[in-house]
């Protein structure tokens, strides 16, 4: 074997246990009792204050490259991911130019990423008006599914689908077994809501009401029911939608749901005036909503916790004037998801095994990755060495994504990522050793 990790605390299918994990050719080839005799070129004895976790899988990341590489890029994003214990990410089809809406634009994106990624990277395709005929080609080229919007996406080159277009796209993707992932906010509901301008967070919150999410999610559920297509609700913020999600699941609708660290960590009540680093869509809501989302995780109604890392330049965040109406909506958190979630999860009595389920196992399953997200035989030797009891204060200037803005700046978090390993090699941030993934081949 090339490598053996000996750890008193390892998160496997058996829970948190003492194990020795053997690695050869980048794969996990042995899982033995802690004291087992194992022959390897290198043996790493982990200290008792760290836990060996599978590398996290973040299926919701906006790398924005090519086209908006001043916002983020493949080198910076994947370095930040690795520093946060993430070993696989799936890049969103929008904010890059061109957006990933046909085979040619996917090829452009892959070429941009080639040789620059420090972790493994896959790609989502986009479903936009007029590209129904491109979806099958993108699927065959290896995208993990298709993203669509039901309202303006924030960038003009990625327009939303109308109700009939969504139904047509769902029938198309169902035909070849792909999934549709949906930004579920209803355009009419938002148009009728009060405007967001100004520095007061409360006004911004009223401009993106829960009702806009609730209506959109109800529509998506019914379309999934009619068409039989597999759908995934992105970044759930409105806890009002949980009962209808439960009903749809009970009825056998093929529905999965994610939420993000910012909805589980922050509350609307505590966001300071003008603090546009907290602006995202759908918005961070009230404390009582946050607790209901945690209950949704406990109940298994929410499957995944993924970052929705969506950074931009400080200028576009309009930190100078602090106007929520004009600032770019998106929170940069790729490097912080694990400690952010662990800090809040442990307060509520959850274990690291729960966090691993939400942030590694279920996201990998959602995109059909069969060698990611678990410490198990035959899986890729992707690991995060995590010190759960060590704390730190977030300094946005020291994070590795491109622009030093983060809603977590100044926050004290529990849990430090001591090291990240990709296919049996430690990720140092120097030589990019990640690969570009295709659906069905990872
Ligand atoms: Zn997003």
mmCIF file of N, CA and C in Angstrom, residues 162-172 223 226-227:
data_model
loop_
_atom_site.group_PDB
_atom_site.id
_atom_site.type_symbol
_atom_site.label_atom_id
_atom_site.label_comp_id
_atom_site.label_asym_id
_atom_site.label_seq_id
_atom_site.Cartn_x
_atom_site.Cartn_y
_atom_site.Cartn_z
ATOM 1 N N UNK A 162 -39.985 29.876 -18.634
ATOM 2 C CA UNK A 162 -41.398 30.035 -18.330
ATOM 3 C C UNK A 162 -41.985 28.684 -17.943
ATOM 4 N N UNK A 163 -43.243 28.703 -17.483
ATOM 5 C CA UNK A 163 -43.862 27.477 -16.970
ATOM 6 C C UNK A 163 -43.877 26.372 -18.031
ATOM 7 N N UNK A 164 -44.265 26.730 -19.256
ATOM 8 C CA UNK A 164 -44.325 25.696 -20.308
ATOM 9 C C UNK A 164 -42.927 25.217 -20.683
ATOM 10 N N UNK A 165 -41.969 26.162 -20.700
ATOM 11 C CA UNK A 165 -40.585 25.767 -21.018
ATOM 12 C C UNK A 165 -40.017 24.835 -19.947
ATOM 13 N N UNK A 166 -40.379 25.093 -18.692
ATOM 14 C CA UNK A 166 -39.911 24.207 -17.616
ATOM 15 C C UNK A 166 -40.501 22.816 -17.797
ATOM 16 N N UNK A 167 -41.791 22.770 -18.106
ATOM 17 C CA UNK A 167 -42.425 21.456 -18.306
ATOM 18 C C UNK A 167 -41.763 20.705 -19.467
ATOM 19 N N UNK A 168 -41.505 21.415 -20.557
ATOM 20 C CA UNK A 168 -40.862 20.779 -21.717
ATOM 21 C C UNK A 168 -39.457 20.285 -21.360
ATOM 22 N N UNK A 169 -38.727 21.105 -20.613
ATOM 23 C CA UNK A 169 -37.357 20.723 -20.237
ATOM 24 C C UNK A 169 -37.383 19.512 -19.300
ATOM 25 N N UNK A 170 -38.364 19.476 -18.394
ATOM 26 C CA UNK A 170 -38.454 18.332 -17.476
ATOM 27 C C UNK A 170 -38.754 17.048 -18.251
ATOM 28 N N UNK A 171 -39.648 17.140 -19.249
ATOM 29 C CA UNK A 171 -39.944 15.944 -20.057
ATOM 30 C C UNK A 171 -38.689 15.494 -20.810
ATOM 31 N N UNK A 172 -37.931 16.478 -21.304
ATOM 32 C CA UNK A 172 -36.713 16.139 -22.055
ATOM 33 C C UNK A 172 -35.696 15.438 -21.154
ATOM 34 N N UNK A 223 -45.019 19.962 -11.292
ATOM 35 C CA UNK A 223 -44.445 19.599 -12.601
ATOM 36 C C UNK A 223 -43.643 18.305 -12.507
ATOM 37 N N UNK A 226 -46.227 15.559 -12.508
ATOM 38 C CA UNK A 226 -46.834 15.281 -13.827
ATOM 39 C C UNK A 226 -45.869 14.579 -14.757
ATOM 40 N N UNK A 227 -44.609 15.037 -14.741
ATOM 41 C CA UNK A 227 -43.659 14.572 -15.759
ATOM 42 C C UNK A 227 -42.865 13.352 -15.303
#
